[in-house]
Amino acid sequence: MIINRFSLKKYFFLLLLLSFTFAGAQKKFTVVLDAGHGGSDFGANRVYPETGRLNEKDVTLAIVLKVGRMLEKNKDYKIIYTRKIDEYPSLLDRTNLANRSKADLFISVHCNASPRTAPYGTETFVQGPDQNKTNLEVAKAENDVIFLDEKDREMFASYDPKSPESLIALKIQQSKYLESSLLFGSFVEENFEKKDKRFSRGVKQQNLHVLRLNAMPSVLIETGFISNYDDAMYLASEKGQNEIAESIYNAILSYKKAIDRNKSVAQEPAKPEEKPLKNDFRILLMSSPMKYNSTDPALKGLSDIVTIKEGTLYKYYYSVTNFASVRDNNLRSAKDAGFQNSTSISFVPDQKLGVGYYTLELAVTEQKLSSNSPMLGTLKDVNRDKVAGKFYYTYGKFSTLEEALKTQKEIEGKGVKNTVIQKVTK
Ligand SMILES: [Zn+2]
């Protein structure tokens, strides 16, 4: 008996160990390292007798590879490079890579340049509106590369940095990550200043396209001025590149430590004696005439979102629970993410609609879908309505939200994604 109990204990201990191992394996901290410019885009460059032509694209790649090599030795981190060779990934490719990998941190490494040779030192930019003139010049120089790429041109065409609406949208979009980005930026600049004895011009906010659509804390580090002789020699040297890389690496470690600390405070488990409520609660983030896919930055990185269309408005609901403590936590998360006006809405479980029904809106298109489109091939009995010149494709009739959700999940498994639940009340 004693032996049995002992081995049982050992067994549970093993299980405990295993579960920690798996939890640890899942929680790798993912860092995207982005070497600025590349390929046909040389970035800033100057000719010096000591170095020949010194190109920003070469310096940024050398630094990024050094940071990566240090991080790769630490099993807590996963590193994603936007480039490891002399090539030019479009800004959109860089952003998409970062968003798809659900990265925790995005670091874009650059070198500064000025028409004058005097300015020197480092600065780190985070995404955020700021009308400071010199900052705007940096933004312009770094954004100039946009015109190299067809895809980028389309993507950013509608974006006018001068329009107040754009600025407000940007501000809201980035508010969730602004604080974390500033924190990381301050670690970087502090290391440059205190360890490497560089002149730090500080952490600044600016609209930079390479950071704009990122759904994670992101910074752009200007590691020095290629247009300044002393800075250029430092940037070109092995010693300088090593110091810069080490400072960025140490900033990543400090930042992760700070984030982990915050998490352990935030994760208070639900009290075991808490009784479930009768109703379900979802957090209404916003109502909008716009339809956003689940990965759209407008949703600020929140996952577990159900969209319910009522009339012409799409209502975005975050998470569902019947525990009051979890509901309150969810509401707090939504507000932290930047949805200041979010509210919790109660749903009676399995409630049948008195009037009307639920259906799934599959797609809204300008052109009629061809009969061999994948969606129409996958699903039978898809309805098509033409309203005001647009084609609305819907599927199924359900009397409860739960039934609609169930079917939505099923067809998602068949590859029909980004559908919306529509409440039809007439
Ligand atoms: Zn640059």
Short mmCIF file of C-alpha atoms and ligand atoms in Angstrom, two decimals:
data_model
loop_
_atom_site.label_atom_id
_atom_site.label_comp_id
_atom_site.label_asym_id
_atom_site.label_seq_id
_atom_site.Cartn_x
_atom_site.Cartn_y
_atom_site.Cartn_z
CA MET A 1 0.00 0.00 0.00
CA ILE A 2 2.69 2.43 0.95
CA ILE A 3 4.61 1.64 -2.20
CA ASN A 4 1.47 2.13 -4.28
CA ARG A 5 0.70 5.44 -2.71
CA PHE A 6 4.26 6.51 -3.20
CA SER A 7 4.21 5.67 -6.90
CA LEU A 8 0.87 7.40 -7.25
CA LYS A 9 2.42 10.49 -5.75
CA LYS A 10 5.32 10.15 -8.12
CA TYR A 11 2.91 9.80 -10.98
CA PHE A 12 1.12 13.01 -10.08
CA PHE A 13 4.39 14.76 -9.63
CA LEU A 14 5.36 13.65 -13.10
CA LEU A 15 2.03 14.89 -14.47
CA LEU A 16 2.57 18.21 -12.76
CA LEU A 17 6.04 18.48 -14.24
CA LEU A 18 4.73 17.61 -17.68
CA SER A 19 1.96 20.16 -17.51
CA PHE A 20 4.47 22.83 -16.51
CA THR A 21 6.68 21.80 -19.39
CA PHE A 22 3.82 22.06 -21.87
CA ALA A 23 2.60 25.33 -20.43
CA GLY A 24 6.16 26.60 -20.74
CA ALA A 25 6.51 25.37 -24.29
CA GLN A 26 3.36 27.20 -25.35
CA LYS A 27 4.38 30.45 -23.78
CA LYS A 28 7.45 31.19 -25.86
CA PHE A 29 7.92 34.91 -26.13
CA THR A 30 7.94 35.71 -29.83
CA VAL A 31 10.09 38.55 -31.07
CA VAL A 32 10.05 39.77 -34.67
CA LEU A 33 13.41 41.22 -35.68
CA ASP A 34 13.13 43.51 -38.67
CA ALA A 35 16.30 44.68 -40.37
CA GLY A 36 15.28 47.95 -42.02
CA HIS A 37 15.42 48.36 -45.80
CA GLY A 38 17.30 45.75 -47.91
CA GLY A 39 17.67 44.67 -51.52
CA SER A 40 17.18 47.57 -53.92
CA ASP A 41 16.36 49.83 -50.97
CA PHE A 42 19.75 50.80 -49.51
CA GLY A 43 18.35 53.09 -46.83
CA ALA A 44 20.59 55.96 -45.75
CA ASN A 45 24.13 55.76 -47.11
CA ARG A 46 27.36 57.76 -47.14
CA VAL A 47 30.88 57.22 -48.49
CA TYR A 48 33.83 57.34 -46.09
CA PRO A 49 37.47 56.60 -46.87
CA GLU A 50 37.54 53.99 -44.10
CA THR A 51 34.42 52.07 -45.14
CA GLY A 52 33.69 52.83 -48.76
CA ARG A 53 29.93 53.15 -49.25
CA LEU A 54 28.29 52.51 -45.89
CA ASN A 55 24.69 51.35 -46.35
CA GLU A 56 21.97 51.40 -43.72
CA LYS A 57 20.58 48.08 -45.04
CA ASP A 58 23.89 46.29 -44.28
CA VAL A 59 24.32 47.78 -40.80
CA THR A 60 20.72 46.94 -39.79
CA LEU A 61 21.06 43.33 -41.00
CA ALA A 62 24.35 42.84 -39.14
CA ILE A 63 22.84 44.14 -35.88
CA VAL A 64 19.63 42.14 -36.22
CA LEU A 65 21.54 38.89 -36.85
CA LYS A 66 23.62 39.52 -33.75
CA VAL A 67 20.54 40.15 -31.58
CA GLY A 68 18.97 37.01 -33.02
CA ARG A 69 22.01 34.88 -32.27
CA MET A 70 21.90 35.95 -28.61
CA LEU A 71 18.15 35.35 -28.32
CA GLU A 72 18.29 31.95 -30.04
CA LYS A 73 20.39 30.63 -27.14
CA ASN A 74 17.49 31.31 -24.76
CA LYS A 75 14.72 28.72 -25.00
CA ASP A 76 12.08 31.15 -23.66
CA TYR A 77 12.19 33.05 -26.94
CA LYS A 78 11.06 32.42 -30.46
CA ILE A 79 12.68 34.65 -33.07
CA ILE A 80 11.20 35.58 -36.40
CA TYR A 81 13.28 37.48 -38.93
CA THR A 82 11.64 39.59 -41.61
CA ARG A 83 14.85 39.05 -43.59
CA LYS A 84 18.14 37.25 -43.00
CA ILE A 85 19.75 38.23 -46.26
CA ASP A 86 20.04 41.26 -48.52
CA GLU A 87 16.48 41.34 -49.85
CA TYR A 88 13.49 43.68 -49.59
CA PRO A 89 10.32 42.34 -47.95
CA SER A 90 7.53 44.88 -48.43
CA LEU A 91 6.36 46.74 -45.35
CA LEU A 92 3.08 44.88 -45.63
CA ASP A 93 4.90 41.54 -45.73
CA ARG A 94 6.77 42.52 -42.57
CA THR A 95 3.55 43.50 -40.80
CA ASN A 96 1.65 40.42 -41.95
CA LEU A 97 4.45 38.14 -40.82
CA ALA A 98 4.41 39.74 -37.39
CA ASN A 99 0.62 39.65 -37.02
CA ARG A 100 0.30 36.09 -38.29
CA SER A 101 2.92 34.83 -35.87
CA LYS A 102 1.06 36.56 -33.00
CA ALA A 103 4.36 38.05 -31.95
CA ASP A 104 4.83 39.67 -28.54
CA LEU A 105 7.24 42.32 -29.73
CA PHE A 106 8.24 43.86 -33.06
CA ILE A 107 11.64 45.52 -33.38
CA SER A 108 12.60 47.38 -36.53
CA VAL A 109 16.27 48.39 -36.66
CA HIS A 110 17.38 51.44 -38.68
CA CYS A 111 20.08 54.09 -39.01
CA ASN A 112 19.38 57.79 -39.07
CA ALA A 113 20.61 60.36 -41.55
CA SER A 114 20.56 64.12 -41.65
CA PRO A 115 21.47 66.58 -44.43
CA ARG A 116 23.95 67.99 -41.93
CA THR A 117 26.89 66.02 -40.51
CA ALA A 118 26.54 67.33 -36.96
CA PRO A 119 23.49 65.43 -35.57
CA TYR A 120 24.39 62.18 -33.83
CA GLY A 121 23.02 59.73 -31.28
CA THR A 122 20.23 57.20 -30.94
CA GLU A 123 16.47 57.46 -30.75
CA THR A 124 13.61 54.99 -30.58
CA PHE A 125 10.22 55.59 -32.13
CA VAL A 126 6.91 54.09 -31.12
CA GLN A 127 3.70 54.40 -33.08
CA GLY A 128 1.65 57.38 -32.05
CA PRO A 129 0.59 60.78 -33.31
CA ASP A 130 3.00 63.58 -32.58
CA GLN A 131 3.33 66.75 -34.55
CA ASN A 132 6.94 67.48 -33.68
CA LYS A 133 8.64 68.69 -36.89
CA THR A 134 11.92 66.78 -36.75
CA ASN A 135 9.98 63.64 -35.95
CA LEU A 136 7.89 64.17 -39.05
CA GLU A 137 11.07 64.34 -41.12
CA VAL A 138 12.19 60.98 -39.78
CA ALA A 139 8.77 59.58 -40.57
CA LYS A 140 9.03 60.88 -44.09
CA ALA A 141 12.47 59.37 -44.68
CA GLU A 142 11.47 55.97 -43.33
CA ASN A 143 8.13 56.02 -45.11
CA ASP A 144 9.66 56.92 -48.45
CA VAL A 145 10.43 53.25 -49.06
CA ILE A 146 6.71 52.71 -49.38
CA PHE A 147 6.80 53.77 -52.98
CA LEU A 148 8.99 50.82 -53.85
CA ASP A 149 6.25 48.31 -53.52
CA GLU A 150 2.99 47.88 -55.39
CA LYS A 151 1.21 46.04 -52.57
CA ASP A 152 2.16 48.70 -50.03
CA ARG A 153 0.92 51.45 -52.29
CA GLU A 154 -2.54 49.89 -52.41
CA MET A 155 -2.62 49.16 -48.71
CA PHE A 156 -1.60 52.60 -47.59
CA ALA A 157 -3.30 54.55 -50.34
CA SER A 158 -6.32 55.40 -48.21
CA TYR A 159 -4.13 56.56 -45.37
CA ASP A 160 -3.63 60.30 -45.21
CA PRO A 161 -1.44 61.18 -42.23
CA LYS A 162 -2.65 64.79 -42.45
CA SER A 163 -6.30 63.97 -41.87
CA PRO A 164 -7.47 64.31 -38.26
CA GLU A 165 -9.64 61.19 -38.64
CA SER A 166 -6.60 59.14 -39.55
CA LEU A 167 -4.80 60.45 -36.51
CA ILE A 168 -7.69 59.64 -34.19
CA ALA A 169 -8.05 56.15 -35.67
CA LEU A 170 -4.33 55.59 -35.29
CA LYS A 171 -4.37 56.80 -31.73
CA ILE A 172 -7.15 54.44 -30.75
CA GLN A 173 -5.69 51.56 -32.70
CA GLN A 174 -2.33 51.85 -31.07
CA SER A 175 -3.36 52.80 -27.55
CA LYS A 176 -3.26 49.22 -26.32
CA TYR A 177 0.35 48.79 -27.36
CA LEU A 178 1.58 52.32 -26.81
CA GLU A 179 2.42 51.90 -23.16
CA SER A 180 4.28 48.60 -23.68
CA SER A 181 6.09 50.01 -26.70
CA LEU A 182 7.18 53.04 -24.68
CA LEU A 183 8.37 50.75 -21.89
CA PHE A 184 10.49 48.67 -24.25
CA GLY A 185 11.80 51.78 -26.00
CA SER A 186 12.88 53.25 -22.68
CA PHE A 187 14.88 50.09 -21.87
CA VAL A 188 16.63 50.30 -25.24
CA GLU A 189 17.55 53.98 -24.93
CA GLU A 190 18.62 53.56 -21.30
CA ASN A 191 21.03 50.79 -22.28
CA PHE A 192 22.45 52.84 -25.17
CA GLU A 193 23.00 55.77 -22.83
CA LYS A 194 24.18 54.11 -19.63
CA LYS A 195 26.03 51.03 -20.92
CA ASP A 196 27.30 52.14 -24.30
CA LYS A 197 27.78 55.83 -23.38
CA ARG A 198 25.91 56.93 -26.50
CA PHE A 199 23.96 60.15 -26.77
CA SER A 200 20.28 59.23 -26.46
CA ARG A 201 17.79 61.52 -28.14
CA GLY A 202 15.05 59.66 -26.29
CA VAL A 203 11.90 57.68 -27.00
CA LYS A 204 9.47 59.44 -29.32
CA GLN A 205 6.04 58.89 -30.75
CA GLN A 206 5.54 58.99 -34.48
CA ASN A 207 3.43 57.61 -37.29
CA LEU A 208 5.56 55.10 -39.11
CA HIS A 209 4.04 52.84 -41.71
CA VAL A 210 6.23 49.91 -40.78
CA LEU A 211 4.70 49.98 -37.28
CA ARG A 212 1.21 51.24 -38.07
CA LEU A 213 -0.68 48.01 -38.69
CA ASN A 214 1.16 45.90 -36.16
CA ALA A 215 -1.08 44.28 -33.57
CA MET A 216 1.63 44.12 -30.92
CA PRO A 217 4.03 46.41 -29.07
CA SER A 218 6.41 47.73 -31.73
CA VAL A 219 9.38 50.03 -31.92
CA LEU A 220 11.68 51.46 -34.58
CA ILE A 221 15.22 51.93 -33.31
CA GLU A 222 17.49 54.50 -34.95
CA THR A 223 20.86 53.13 -33.91
CA GLY A 224 22.86 56.19 -34.94
CA PHE A 225 23.46 58.71 -37.74
CA ILE A 226 25.16 57.39 -40.85
CA SER A 227 25.61 61.05 -41.80
CA ASN A 228 27.79 61.74 -38.74
CA TYR A 229 31.42 60.63 -38.95
CA ASP A 230 31.82 59.26 -35.42
CA ASP A 231 28.44 57.54 -35.43
CA ALA A 232 29.14 56.06 -38.88
CA MET A 233 32.49 54.61 -37.77
CA TYR A 234 30.77 53.13 -34.70
CA LEU A 235 27.91 51.68 -36.78
CA ALA A 236 30.38 50.16 -39.24
CA SER A 237 32.56 48.60 -36.54
CA GLU A 238 32.26 45.13 -35.06
CA LYS A 239 32.52 46.65 -31.57
CA GLY A 240 29.74 49.14 -32.22
CA GLN A 241 27.42 46.57 -33.75
CA ASN A 242 28.05 44.16 -30.85
CA GLU A 243 27.30 46.84 -28.27
CA ILE A 244 24.11 47.92 -30.01
CA ALA A 245 22.96 44.30 -30.36
CA GLU A 246 23.69 43.57 -26.72
CA SER A 247 21.78 46.65 -25.58
CA ILE A 248 18.75 45.63 -27.63
CA TYR A 249 19.03 42.06 -26.36
CA ASN A 250 19.18 43.17 -22.72
CA ALA A 251 16.22 45.48 -23.27
CA ILE A 252 14.21 42.48 -24.53
CA LEU A 253 15.08 40.53 -21.37
CA SER A 254 14.12 43.46 -19.11
CA TYR A 255 10.90 43.98 -21.01
CA LYS A 256 9.84 40.33 -20.77
CA LYS A 257 10.55 40.39 -17.04
CA ALA A 258 8.31 43.44 -16.60
CA ILE A 259 5.52 41.88 -18.68
CA ASP A 260 5.70 38.59 -16.77
CA ARG A 261 5.42 40.52 -13.51
CA ASN A 262 2.27 42.26 -14.73
CA LYS A 263 0.74 38.99 -15.87
CA SER A 264 1.16 37.25 -12.53
CA VAL A 265 -0.65 40.18 -10.88
CA ALA A 266 -3.47 40.22 -13.44
CA GLN A 267 -4.22 36.51 -13.45
CA GLU A 268 -6.38 36.12 -10.39
CA PRO A 269 -8.33 32.91 -10.83
CA ALA A 270 -12.10 32.87 -10.34
CA LYS A 271 -13.04 32.16 -6.74
CA PRO A 272 -13.90 28.46 -6.40
CA GLU A 273 -17.08 29.20 -4.42
CA GLU A 274 -18.42 31.57 -7.09
CA LYS A 275 -21.78 30.42 -8.47
CA PRO A 276 -22.55 30.78 -12.17
CA LEU A 277 -25.13 33.38 -13.18
CA LYS A 278 -28.32 32.50 -15.03
CA ASN A 279 -27.42 34.51 -18.13
CA ASP A 280 -24.40 34.56 -20.42
CA PHE A 281 -22.43 37.79 -20.74
CA ARG A 282 -20.60 39.08 -23.77
CA ILE A 283 -18.68 42.34 -23.97
CA LEU A 284 -19.99 44.60 -26.73
CA LEU A 285 -16.85 46.29 -28.11
CA MET A 286 -18.44 48.41 -30.82
CA SER A 287 -21.18 48.70 -33.42
CA SER A 288 -20.01 49.62 -36.88
CA PRO A 289 -21.23 49.61 -40.48
CA MET A 290 -17.80 48.13 -41.28
CA LYS A 291 -17.23 44.39 -41.41
CA TYR A 292 -13.88 43.42 -39.93
CA ASN A 293 -12.21 40.04 -40.20
CA SER A 294 -10.97 38.45 -36.99
CA THR A 295 -7.36 39.57 -37.59
CA ASP A 296 -8.17 43.17 -38.48
CA PRO A 297 -6.20 45.67 -36.39
CA ALA A 298 -9.51 47.43 -35.65
CA LEU A 299 -10.14 44.56 -33.20
CA LYS A 300 -6.88 45.43 -31.46
CA GLY A 301 -5.57 41.92 -31.16
CA LEU A 302 -8.55 40.63 -29.17
CA SER A 303 -9.53 37.11 -30.14
CA ASP A 304 -12.68 35.14 -29.32
CA ILE A 305 -14.94 37.61 -31.06
CA VAL A 306 -18.50 36.96 -32.26
CA THR A 307 -19.99 39.38 -34.75
CA ILE A 308 -23.75 39.79 -34.86
CA LYS A 309 -25.25 41.90 -37.61
CA GLU A 310 -28.46 43.75 -36.79
CA GLY A 311 -29.89 45.95 -39.53
CA THR A 312 -26.88 47.54 -41.21
CA LEU A 313 -24.65 47.49 -38.13
CA TYR A 314 -22.10 44.85 -37.21
CA LYS A 315 -21.89 44.39 -33.44
CA TYR A 316 -18.61 43.02 -32.17
CA TYR A 317 -18.85 40.95 -28.98
CA TYR A 318 -15.83 39.77 -27.05
CA SER A 319 -15.74 36.51 -25.07
CA VAL A 320 -18.63 34.84 -23.23
CA THR A 321 -19.05 33.75 -19.62
CA ASN A 322 -21.66 33.17 -16.96
CA PHE A 323 -19.32 34.06 -14.09
CA ALA A 324 -19.50 37.62 -12.78
CA SER A 325 -15.78 37.80 -11.96
CA VAL A 326 -14.78 36.64 -15.44
CA ARG A 327 -17.27 39.04 -17.03
CA ASP A 328 -15.74 41.95 -15.08
CA ASN A 329 -12.25 40.84 -16.11
CA ASN A 330 -13.32 40.63 -19.75
CA LEU A 331 -14.76 44.13 -19.59
CA ARG A 332 -11.52 45.41 -18.11
CA SER A 333 -9.49 43.69 -20.86
CA ALA A 334 -11.70 45.26 -23.53
CA LYS A 335 -11.25 48.74 -22.04
CA ASP A 336 -7.49 48.19 -21.67
CA ALA A 337 -7.39 47.24 -25.33
CA GLY A 338 -8.82 50.66 -26.17
CA PHE A 339 -12.56 49.98 -26.35
CA GLN A 340 -13.40 52.67 -23.80
CA ASN A 341 -17.15 52.50 -24.42
CA SER A 342 -17.50 48.73 -24.24
CA THR A 343 -20.28 47.35 -22.07
CA SER A 344 -21.31 43.91 -20.95
CA ILE A 345 -24.53 42.59 -22.49
CA SER A 346 -26.55 39.74 -21.04
CA PHE A 347 -27.88 36.94 -23.24
CA VAL A 348 -30.55 34.45 -22.10
CA PRO A 349 -29.07 31.06 -23.03
CA ASP A 350 -30.89 29.20 -25.84
CA GLN A 351 -33.50 31.92 -26.15
CA LYS A 352 -35.71 31.52 -29.20
CA LEU A 353 -36.34 34.65 -31.21
CA GLY A 354 -40.02 35.66 -30.97
CA VAL A 355 -39.92 37.34 -34.37
CA GLY A 356 -37.52 36.48 -37.19
CA TYR A 357 -34.49 34.21 -37.14
CA TYR A 358 -30.69 34.06 -37.17
CA THR A 359 -28.74 33.35 -40.32
CA LEU A 360 -25.07 33.35 -41.30
CA GLU A 361 -23.88 36.12 -43.59
CA LEU A 362 -21.16 34.47 -45.64
CA ALA A 363 -20.13 37.31 -47.88
CA VAL A 364 -21.12 40.69 -49.26
CA THR A 365 -19.80 41.32 -52.76
CA GLU A 366 -20.01 43.92 -55.51
CA GLN A 367 -19.94 41.22 -58.17
CA LYS A 368 -22.02 38.09 -58.30
CA LEU A 369 -19.91 35.11 -57.18
CA SER A 370 -19.19 32.60 -59.90
CA SER A 371 -20.88 29.23 -59.40
CA ASN A 372 -17.52 27.51 -59.05
CA SER A 373 -16.36 29.74 -56.16
CA PRO A 374 -15.01 27.60 -53.29
CA MET A 375 -17.72 28.82 -50.89
CA LEU A 376 -20.60 27.89 -53.17
CA GLY A 377 -18.90 24.57 -53.88
CA THR A 378 -18.62 23.77 -50.16
CA LEU A 379 -22.11 24.76 -49.01
CA LYS A 380 -25.47 23.79 -50.44
CA ASP A 381 -28.53 26.05 -50.36
CA VAL A 382 -26.74 29.36 -50.07
CA ASN A 383 -29.17 32.30 -50.36
CA ARG A 384 -28.33 35.28 -52.52
CA ASP A 385 -30.06 38.65 -52.20
CA LYS A 386 -29.35 41.79 -54.14
CA VAL A 387 -29.79 44.97 -52.16
CA ALA A 388 -28.70 48.41 -53.40
CA GLY A 389 -26.35 46.94 -55.98
CA LYS A 390 -24.63 44.54 -53.60
CA PHE A 391 -24.92 40.77 -53.34
CA TYR A 392 -25.58 39.32 -49.89
CA TYR A 393 -24.86 35.63 -49.42
CA THR A 394 -26.46 33.99 -46.40
CA TYR A 395 -26.78 30.46 -45.10
CA GLY A 396 -29.26 28.67 -42.82
CA LYS A 397 -32.11 29.71 -40.54
CA PHE A 398 -31.75 29.28 -36.79
CA SER A 399 -34.10 30.09 -33.95
CA THR A 400 -31.37 30.51 -31.32
CA LEU A 401 -27.96 32.18 -31.24
CA GLU A 402 -26.41 28.94 -29.98
CA GLU A 403 -27.59 27.01 -33.05
CA ALA A 404 -26.18 29.70 -35.32
CA LEU A 405 -22.85 29.61 -33.45
CA LYS A 406 -22.71 25.83 -33.77
CA THR A 407 -23.25 25.91 -37.53
CA GLN A 408 -20.80 28.77 -37.86
CA LYS A 409 -18.14 26.62 -36.21
CA GLU A 410 -19.01 23.66 -38.44
CA ILE A 411 -18.68 25.56 -41.70
CA GLU A 412 -15.50 27.19 -40.43
CA GLY A 413 -14.13 23.65 -40.15
CA LYS A 414 -14.97 23.26 -43.83
CA GLY A 415 -12.97 26.36 -44.68
CA VAL A 416 -15.76 28.96 -44.85
CA LYS A 417 -14.29 31.59 -42.56
CA ASN A 418 -15.06 35.12 -41.41
CA THR A 419 -18.82 34.66 -41.50
CA VAL A 420 -21.11 36.84 -39.44
CA ILE A 421 -24.23 35.92 -37.51
CA GLN A 422 -27.13 37.99 -38.73
CA LYS A 423 -30.26 38.68 -36.72
CA VAL A 424 -33.20 39.03 -39.10
CA THR A 425 -36.22 40.50 -37.32
CA LYS A 426 -38.73 41.06 -40.08
ZN ZN B 1 15.68 53.33 -42.17
#
